[in-house]
């Protein structure tokens, strides 16, 4: 079954079962597991590079994994703690070396964070910082039309509704510079920026001393500011430009349709700031309040500006609670909406961060009226982002709210860990995790488990987070890391317009691709084939439904909200295992 399916995915299939393991390695004190497909009864030997046997394990029970249709055996080699390189033997040498070391995730963390520099809009990437991936500036966005205020667009919309064209009026123009390209396309989206910026700011909030030690090569406009905060500010500046004078925030900045695979400077489609929305405004309010706290020691004026903008956004949202985004008929770019959306989780997210920043009781009162749940996190449900900080700062929020948040957090974490403890791959993944951006779901599952570790100190949650990272870095049925440029085998052809058109064979390192799932949105829609991704359509198991091909936007695209949890997960585990756990563990 396994050999047949992997061949169908056009992947190389070995003649023996290769051990599936985190290809970057492990910290000495971390949990370390190896998955070997099949049901071989031979023991597993671990030898050092001198050929000495350091551990022998008898064959464990055989488990079936429904997500791949495999039989596998899982070996725990956690007792090996001495840094070094090791080989695995089972009836002969098998697989790639296994590394144990102090700083195995530091380079990954830096690359995952530097990728945001490569996503910068409105800026030329110089060879001093971008190397062979240097490119010209595109999408300066210094003259962006507010959607519906220019005559051609207004006329099209009016005519589509059978109404007369409006009288000629000057279009409303704004400057909306900087920001990150959202994904493989050239749009900039407030909703997706919300969870992305939150996650990156949390990494700095939780591990400031560790993050201050990390440097990666980016241009420095604010040299006294930590590198991570310097990068995040590029996007915060853009987000601030998307706020209207009344406090409302435009949902996105895109062209009317997705552009083709061209370099940014060649893509000349007209760009629009499209409609103010409740969700965008509240996500904006939340991260601006959060950022005001983080940036205050480095730039108080900037922090004060963000807090003022946050308060204005929250005020607008309170007075426009029904202003959910509705995609105009002539706009085809991502809408970042979903069925049943009501904005309640965004209100909780914003109220949480504004209370943390101001300690004003009106925000606490609003949050107290919200029913805390154990759902999320993803851009469509930011409930868990509120849960994180209420649980961690329960003394500030009060016993009732703090207790509810802690209960919700541990309920989510316990469900994940129960699956991780008993499944074939030891992966804390739920059926809902196998969706578009499944790799992001795995990373966010790890972040849920890390927060449970912070509030309890229970290492089993830390082990669960490690298993999530292990999956992303090679302990998976595809036998590859899902991060470009890392591990023994990694994606080469991401769905990413710059990568598709820059004439550079190697993709930028540090990009997390979306990952496998059965949605196949890029294969079939209403029975009609959209793309011809070779052999990908026949995969019938979610953990195998992936192809490393630029045509597969459903499994091989990249996105800022996928890279942020990768950076957090890798960075947090690295920080904790080098001695920074006391920064967050209660």
XYZ file of C-alpha atoms in Angstrom:
586
model
C 0.000 0.000 0.000
C 2.644 2.514 1.057
C 4.976 1.773 -1.832
C 2.145 1.995 -4.331
C 0.847 5.323 -3.026
C 4.235 6.974 -2.819
C 5.005 5.879 -6.364
C 1.709 7.415 -7.385
C 2.893 10.676 -5.898
C 5.976 10.528 -8.105
C 8.277 10.265 -5.101
C 11.318 8.029 -4.859
C 10.514 4.773 -3.077
C 13.291 2.835 -1.330
C 13.550 -0.944 -1.440
C 13.545 -1.074 2.369
C 11.744 0.868 5.074
C 13.567 4.109 5.782
C 13.323 5.376 9.376
C 11.200 8.498 9.567
C 12.767 10.944 11.978
C 13.256 14.655 12.577
C 15.932 15.342 9.966
C 17.377 18.316 11.819
C 17.833 16.418 15.059
C 16.982 16.761 18.734
C 17.997 18.657 21.837
C 19.653 16.425 24.447
C 16.707 16.579 26.876
C 13.906 16.376 24.318
C 11.700 13.408 23.539
C 13.141 11.555 20.527
C 11.104 9.088 18.493
C 11.735 7.220 15.264
C 8.968 5.751 13.100
C 9.737 2.783 10.837
C 7.003 1.654 8.425
C 6.244 -2.046 8.390
C 6.141 -4.828 10.958
C 9.725 -6.097 11.091
C 10.494 -8.125 14.235
C 14.204 -7.264 14.328
C 15.521 -5.015 17.123
C 16.779 -1.501 16.440
C 20.367 -0.563 17.258
C 21.631 2.976 17.643
C 25.380 3.379 17.142
C 27.670 6.358 17.447
C 29.997 7.331 14.623
C 32.753 5.144 16.062
C 30.498 2.133 15.608
C 29.733 1.645 19.280
C 26.215 0.495 20.128
C 24.679 2.992 22.539
C 21.108 1.648 22.603
C 19.271 -1.495 21.536
C 15.467 -1.617 21.418
C 13.278 -4.628 20.789
C 10.628 -4.310 18.102
C 7.584 -2.489 19.537
C 3.924 -3.030 18.799
C 2.694 -2.454 15.268
C 0.185 0.366 14.846
C -2.057 1.239 11.917
C -2.220 4.879 10.934
C -5.490 5.668 9.198
C -4.194 8.937 7.782
C -1.660 7.116 5.578
C -2.950 3.528 5.468
C 0.336 2.237 6.881
C 1.517 -0.189 9.503
C 4.363 1.384 11.483
C 6.518 0.818 14.545
C 7.622 3.687 16.781
C 10.869 3.566 18.735
C 11.698 5.893 21.613
C 15.402 6.774 21.733
C 15.017 9.588 24.288
C 17.501 7.972 26.668
C 20.332 9.045 24.361
C 21.302 12.496 25.563
C 24.954 12.873 24.590
C 25.399 15.366 21.737
C 26.659 13.742 18.593
C 25.727 12.016 15.357
C 24.231 8.533 15.414
C 23.304 5.817 12.929
C 20.377 3.425 13.051
C 20.771 -0.289 12.369
C 18.181 -3.001 11.991
C 19.427 -6.052 10.127
C 21.973 -3.711 8.577
C 22.453 0.047 8.341
C 19.310 2.031 7.541
C 18.454 5.675 7.014
C 20.152 9.015 7.459
C 22.184 10.134 10.479
C 20.357 11.244 13.619
C 21.769 14.370 15.268
C 21.592 15.355 18.927
C 22.813 18.852 19.684
C 22.297 22.031 21.659
C 21.260 24.347 18.824
C 19.561 22.121 16.270
C 16.674 24.544 15.572
C 18.448 27.896 15.707
C 19.189 28.135 11.988
C 15.664 26.983 11.168
C 14.184 29.652 13.428
C 16.264 32.378 11.827
C 15.445 31.226 8.293
C 11.716 30.990 9.042
C 11.853 34.561 10.351
C 14.073 35.921 7.585
C 11.535 34.649 5.045
C 9.318 37.564 6.049
C 11.998 39.874 4.671
C 11.734 38.040 1.353
C 7.967 38.689 1.443
C 8.342 42.457 1.817
C 6.277 44.520 -0.588
C 7.369 47.901 -1.928
C 11.063 47.287 -1.419
C 13.982 46.175 -3.562
C 15.817 43.214 -2.037
C 19.532 43.915 -2.284
C 22.127 41.167 -2.832
C 23.753 42.139 0.483
C 20.704 40.709 2.229
C 18.912 38.575 -0.342
C 21.879 36.990 -2.114
C 20.854 35.220 -5.329
C 17.197 35.929 -4.529
C 17.680 39.705 -4.939
C 14.875 41.420 -6.841
C 13.585 44.824 -7.813
C 10.894 46.653 -5.873
C 7.301 46.046 -6.791
C 3.908 47.147 -5.508
C 5.002 50.433 -3.962
C 1.314 51.102 -3.184
C 1.736 54.861 -2.815
C -1.466 55.473 -4.779
C -4.083 52.878 -3.908
C -7.719 53.346 -4.869
C -10.351 52.671 -2.238
C -12.633 50.139 -3.881
C -15.819 51.527 -5.374
C -14.708 55.160 -5.423
C -13.234 55.143 -8.924
C -15.655 55.557 -11.822
C -14.773 52.413 -13.853
C -15.236 50.054 -10.920
C -18.343 51.844 -9.665
C -19.815 51.717 -13.161
C -19.142 47.985 -13.488
C -20.752 47.286 -10.134
C -23.765 49.484 -10.874
C -24.333 47.911 -14.263
C -24.057 44.401 -12.833
C -26.953 45.284 -10.522
C -29.042 46.831 -13.297
C -28.603 50.346 -11.962
C -27.503 53.502 -13.760
C -23.862 54.448 -13.559
C -23.050 56.912 -10.761
C -22.052 60.464 -11.437
C -18.406 61.036 -12.051
C -16.442 61.630 -8.878
C -12.809 61.671 -7.940
C -11.669 58.330 -6.560
C -10.441 58.134 -2.994
C -6.716 57.459 -2.982
C -4.604 56.331 -0.021
C -0.967 55.512 0.547
C -0.638 51.972 1.858
C 3.028 51.142 1.603
C 5.165 48.369 3.048
C 3.682 45.163 4.414
C 4.273 41.500 3.567
C 2.903 39.640 0.603
C 0.381 37.319 2.167
C 1.204 34.040 0.438
C 2.154 32.862 -3.019
C 0.309 35.845 -4.490
C 0.925 39.573 -4.163
C -2.038 40.550 -2.017
C -1.827 42.014 1.491
C -4.577 40.966 3.888
C -5.372 42.387 7.326
C -7.152 39.304 8.718
C -4.243 36.994 7.957
C -1.761 39.578 9.154
C -3.585 39.567 12.489
C -2.810 36.006 13.559
C 0.621 36.197 11.907
C 1.744 39.305 13.774
C 0.249 37.996 17.028
C 2.248 34.768 16.756
C 5.516 36.534 15.998
C 4.994 39.080 18.779
C 4.276 36.234 21.188
C 7.613 34.666 20.294
C 9.314 37.869 21.373
C 7.081 38.369 24.425
C 7.786 34.865 25.714
C 11.497 34.622 24.960
C 12.945 38.149 24.715
C 16.375 37.268 26.073
C 16.745 34.393 23.644
C 15.403 36.346 20.676
C 17.782 39.200 21.436
C 20.675 36.783 20.830
C 19.500 35.888 17.328
C 20.568 37.936 14.346
C 19.817 37.425 10.689
C 20.917 39.510 7.763
C 18.256 42.150 7.059
C 18.582 45.908 6.456
C 18.302 47.832 9.703
C 16.192 50.974 9.797
C 15.991 50.839 13.604
C 19.344 49.344 14.691
C 18.552 49.551 18.421
C 15.426 47.461 17.959
C 15.605 43.633 18.091
C 15.733 42.093 14.622
C 12.371 40.384 15.029
C 10.634 43.614 15.996
C 12.340 45.402 13.114
C 10.823 42.876 10.700
C 7.359 42.921 12.247
C 7.325 46.721 12.087
C 7.467 46.576 8.285
C 4.024 44.973 8.371
C 2.678 47.048 11.268
C 3.413 50.208 9.276
C 1.312 48.858 6.423
C -1.514 47.805 8.722
C -1.666 51.308 10.196
C -2.030 52.740 6.696
C -5.140 50.607 6.146
C -7.121 52.337 8.914
C -9.666 54.927 7.761
C -10.204 58.181 9.632
C -13.321 56.798 11.316
C -11.324 53.940 12.879
C -12.503 51.188 10.541
C -9.887 49.104 8.724
C -9.952 48.006 5.097
C -10.134 44.241 4.714
C -7.358 43.818 2.157
C -5.175 45.426 -0.468
C -5.180 43.484 -3.729
C -5.876 43.724 -7.417
C -9.315 42.581 -8.541
C -7.964 39.221 -9.710
C -4.970 37.072 -8.866
C -2.019 37.940 -11.067
C 0.055 35.533 -13.113
C 3.444 34.116 -12.154
C 5.555 37.197 -12.757
C 8.051 39.061 -10.627
C 6.626 41.830 -8.387
C 7.976 44.696 -10.466
C 6.297 43.303 -13.597
C 2.875 42.810 -12.045
C 1.220 46.096 -12.883
C -2.427 45.369 -12.090
C -4.307 48.207 -10.407
C -4.548 47.757 -6.653
C -7.422 48.515 -4.319
C -8.044 48.870 -0.603
C -11.222 46.822 -0.442
C -14.017 47.466 2.045
C -13.811 48.014 5.777
C -14.842 44.959 7.760
C -15.535 43.959 11.333
C -13.060 41.083 11.436
C -10.205 43.045 9.900
C -10.840 45.965 12.245
C -10.885 43.786 15.367
C -7.822 41.753 14.370
C -6.094 45.085 13.774
C -7.221 46.361 17.186
C -5.874 43.261 18.911
C -2.386 43.211 17.416
C -1.939 46.979 17.672
C -2.692 46.788 21.385
C -0.354 43.824 21.779
C 2.378 45.559 19.777
C 2.023 48.744 21.836
C 3.178 46.802 24.904
C 6.052 45.059 23.122
C 7.426 48.140 21.354
C 7.068 50.585 24.257
C 10.636 50.036 25.574
C 12.088 50.647 22.119
C 9.897 53.373 20.581
C 7.299 54.883 22.892
C 5.906 57.261 20.268
C 5.263 54.363 17.898
C 3.739 52.338 20.733
C 1.423 55.213 21.679
C 0.355 55.617 18.051
C -0.549 51.928 17.832
C -2.514 51.969 21.075
C -4.503 54.990 19.916
C -5.214 53.268 16.591
C -6.275 50.140 18.453
C -8.770 52.023 20.590
C -10.250 53.780 17.552
C -10.639 50.464 15.736
C -12.380 48.866 18.688
C -14.749 51.827 18.936
C -15.631 51.497 15.241
C -16.245 47.758 15.656
C -18.555 48.326 18.625
C -20.633 50.688 16.488
C -20.548 48.475 13.373
C -21.055 44.921 14.725
C -22.743 43.693 11.530
C -20.072 44.931 9.111
C -18.863 41.500 8.039
C -16.914 41.392 4.816
C -18.842 40.554 1.643
C -16.751 39.886 -1.429
C -17.733 42.219 -4.310
C -18.804 40.432 -7.480
C -15.827 41.636 -9.525
C -13.194 40.790 -6.900
C -11.637 37.315 -7.065
C -8.744 37.482 -4.598
C -8.939 35.720 -1.235
C -11.858 36.834 0.893
C -10.735 35.494 4.305
C -14.280 34.743 5.402
C -16.090 31.539 6.279
C -19.660 30.433 6.834
C -21.174 31.214 10.212
C -18.742 34.005 11.023
C -20.081 36.438 13.638
C -17.026 38.336 14.896
C -17.424 37.250 18.528
C -14.019 35.585 18.725
C -12.397 38.676 17.188
C -14.106 40.839 19.844
C -12.676 38.561 22.548
C -9.219 38.718 20.966
C -9.281 42.519 20.765
C -10.762 43.007 24.248
C -8.078 40.747 25.720
C -5.201 42.650 24.182
C -6.677 46.071 24.914
C -7.187 45.127 28.544
C -3.601 43.869 28.747
C -2.426 47.191 27.315
C -4.669 49.584 29.249
C -6.212 47.695 32.228
C -9.468 49.547 31.472
C -12.501 47.739 32.865
C -14.719 48.273 29.824
C -12.559 45.828 27.881
C -12.625 43.349 30.750
C -16.405 43.681 30.948
C -16.726 42.945 27.227
C -14.503 39.905 27.567
C -16.464 38.664 30.581
C -19.596 38.489 28.418
C -17.833 36.159 25.974
C -18.058 32.378 26.346
C -14.502 31.074 26.212
C -14.079 27.941 24.087
C -11.328 25.402 23.439
C -11.421 25.933 19.655
C -8.820 27.354 17.300
C -6.398 28.807 16.492
C -6.537 29.767 12.829
C -7.325 33.004 11.044
C -11.046 32.146 11.008
C -11.238 31.474 14.760
C -8.948 33.528 16.979
C -10.674 32.446 20.197
C -7.550 30.557 21.295
C -5.407 33.683 20.946
C -7.512 35.263 23.677
C -7.380 32.045 25.703
C -3.581 32.011 25.653
C -3.124 35.366 27.319
C -6.038 35.132 29.720
C -4.724 31.755 30.908
C -1.151 33.011 31.222
C -2.131 36.300 32.917
C -5.010 34.878 34.935
C -4.173 37.007 37.986
C -4.844 40.155 35.942
C -8.066 38.857 34.399
C -9.536 37.459 37.606
C -10.203 33.975 38.903
C -13.369 33.338 36.892
C -12.019 34.328 33.492
C -8.560 32.958 34.193
C -9.996 29.637 35.331
C -12.226 29.366 32.257
C -9.306 30.101 29.951
C -7.033 27.622 31.679
C -9.750 24.961 31.498
C -10.300 25.595 27.785
C -6.574 25.551 27.041
C -5.973 22.280 28.878
C -9.033 20.667 27.297
C -7.619 21.397 23.846
C -4.116 20.328 24.833
C -5.268 17.115 26.518
C -7.250 16.089 23.457
C -4.181 16.623 21.282
C -1.807 14.861 23.640
C -4.132 11.866 23.989
C -3.959 11.388 20.229
C -0.206 11.890 20.208
C 0.309 9.314 22.953
C -1.689 6.595 21.207
C -1.358 7.123 17.441
C 1.055 5.315 15.155
C 3.089 8.404 14.277
C 2.803 9.907 17.759
C 1.398 13.005 16.090
C -1.029 15.223 18.057
C -3.381 15.782 15.134
C -7.176 15.745 14.972
C -9.291 15.006 11.873
C -9.831 18.761 11.552
C -6.064 19.255 11.310
C -6.050 17.706 7.825
C -7.258 20.693 5.875
C -5.850 23.383 3.614
C -2.642 24.447 5.354
C -2.429 21.217 7.368
C 1.215 21.906 8.192
C 0.174 25.166 9.804
C -2.423 23.246 11.808
C 0.311 20.883 13.052
C 2.480 23.848 14.068
C -0.441 25.545 15.825
C -1.260 22.280 17.617
C 2.287 22.402 18.916
C 1.757 25.973 20.111
C -1.403 24.957 21.993
C 0.626 22.237 23.715
C 3.414 24.691 24.534
C 0.951 27.034 26.240
C -0.350 24.101 28.285
C 3.258 23.458 29.281
C 3.661 27.105 30.288
C 0.682 27.037 32.673
C 1.384 23.585 34.167
C 5.095 22.821 33.802
C 4.071 19.300 32.694
C 6.743 18.039 30.264
C 4.296 15.744 28.469
C 2.902 18.838 26.762
C 6.411 19.870 25.746
C 6.924 16.386 24.311
C 3.724 16.764 22.305
C 4.963 20.032 20.827
C 8.195 18.294 19.887
C 6.234 15.624 18.029
C 4.483 18.307 15.986
C 7.819 19.758 14.923
C 9.193 16.261 14.233
C 6.358 15.670 11.772
C 7.114 18.895 9.900
C 10.811 18.053 9.770
C 10.645 14.552 8.331
C 8.762 12.171 10.615
C 5.974 11.819 8.075
C 4.952 9.357 5.342
C 6.339 11.582 2.572
C 9.830 11.212 4.126
C 10.691 14.894 3.749
C 10.849 18.083 5.700
C 8.114 20.451 4.661
C 10.484 23.434 4.972
C 12.464 24.593 1.952
C 16.226 24.262 2.298
C 16.233 22.167 5.480
C 16.784 18.470 6.030
C 17.898 15.714 3.688
C 14.894 16.158 1.401
C 12.711 19.241 1.164
C 10.293 21.016 -1.230
C 11.821 22.375 -4.410
C 8.822 23.761 -6.291
C 6.534 25.783 -4.010
C 3.473 27.564 -5.354
C 4.949 31.028 -4.938
C 5.042 33.622 -7.690
C 8.555 34.864 -6.981
C 9.942 31.314 -6.806
C 8.186 30.465 -10.062
C 9.588 33.418 -11.980
C 12.982 34.393 -10.518
C 15.124 31.964 -12.589
C 16.759 30.658 -9.411
C 16.610 26.884 -9.039
C 16.742 26.861 -5.245
C 13.737 28.214 -3.382
C 14.320 30.701 -0.590
C 15.115 28.627 2.522
C 12.787 28.595 5.505
C 9.386 28.450 3.756
C 6.810 26.055 5.230
C 4.608 24.639 2.466
C 0.917 24.046 3.104
C 1.045 20.272 3.363
C -1.100 17.245 2.517
C -4.877 16.960 2.729
C -7.714 15.598 0.632
C -9.335 18.892 -0.383
C -7.634 18.854 -3.805
C -9.002 22.332 -4.576
C -6.352 22.696 -7.267
C -7.380 19.456 -8.977
C -11.121 19.452 -9.192
C -13.963 21.901 -8.840
C -17.503 20.798 -9.714
C -16.054 17.835 -11.560
C -13.834 19.929 -13.825
C -10.095 19.488 -13.810
C -8.354 22.794 -13.088
C -4.698 21.798 -13.122
C -2.776 18.787 -14.282
C -0.703 18.017 -11.214
C 0.771 14.628 -12.223
C -0.487 11.634 -10.222
C -1.540 13.774 -7.263
C -5.273 13.297 -7.727
C -5.281 9.556 -6.979
C -4.013 9.868 -3.392
C -6.820 8.748 -1.084
C -5.212 9.289 2.349
C -4.811 12.785 3.802
C -1.197 12.353 4.913
C -0.214 11.270 1.379
C -2.173 13.808 -0.664
C 0.716 16.137 -1.422
C 2.879 16.955 -4.399
C 5.976 19.116 -4.662
C 4.797 20.951 -7.747
C 4.112 24.644 -8.324
C 0.706 23.744 -9.746
C -0.525 22.582 -6.339
C -1.637 25.703 -4.557
C -3.719 23.500 -2.232
C -0.709 21.582 -0.860
C 2.462 23.427 -1.870
C 1.731 27.134 -1.442
C 3.434 29.213 1.246
C 1.829 31.813 3.509
C 2.774 34.192 6.306
C 0.285 32.591 8.721
C 1.953 29.226 8.126
C 5.527 30.424 8.575
C 4.756 32.305 11.793
C 3.728 29.193 13.804
C 6.705 27.292 12.367
C 9.010 30.056 13.610
C 7.284 30.124 16.992
C 7.347 26.341 17.447
C 10.982 25.927 16.429
C 12.088 29.062 18.273
C 10.243 28.205 21.483
C 11.602 24.643 21.605
C 15.108 25.924 20.922
C 14.773 28.601 23.619
C 13.352 26.202 26.187
C 16.027 23.573 25.655
C 18.837 26.099 26.017
C 17.486 27.285 29.341
C 14.811 29.920 28.760
C 11.788 27.969 29.996
C 11.673 30.047 33.189
C 10.601 33.035 31.096
C 7.104 31.618 30.620
C 6.499 28.497 32.722
C 4.267 29.417 35.650
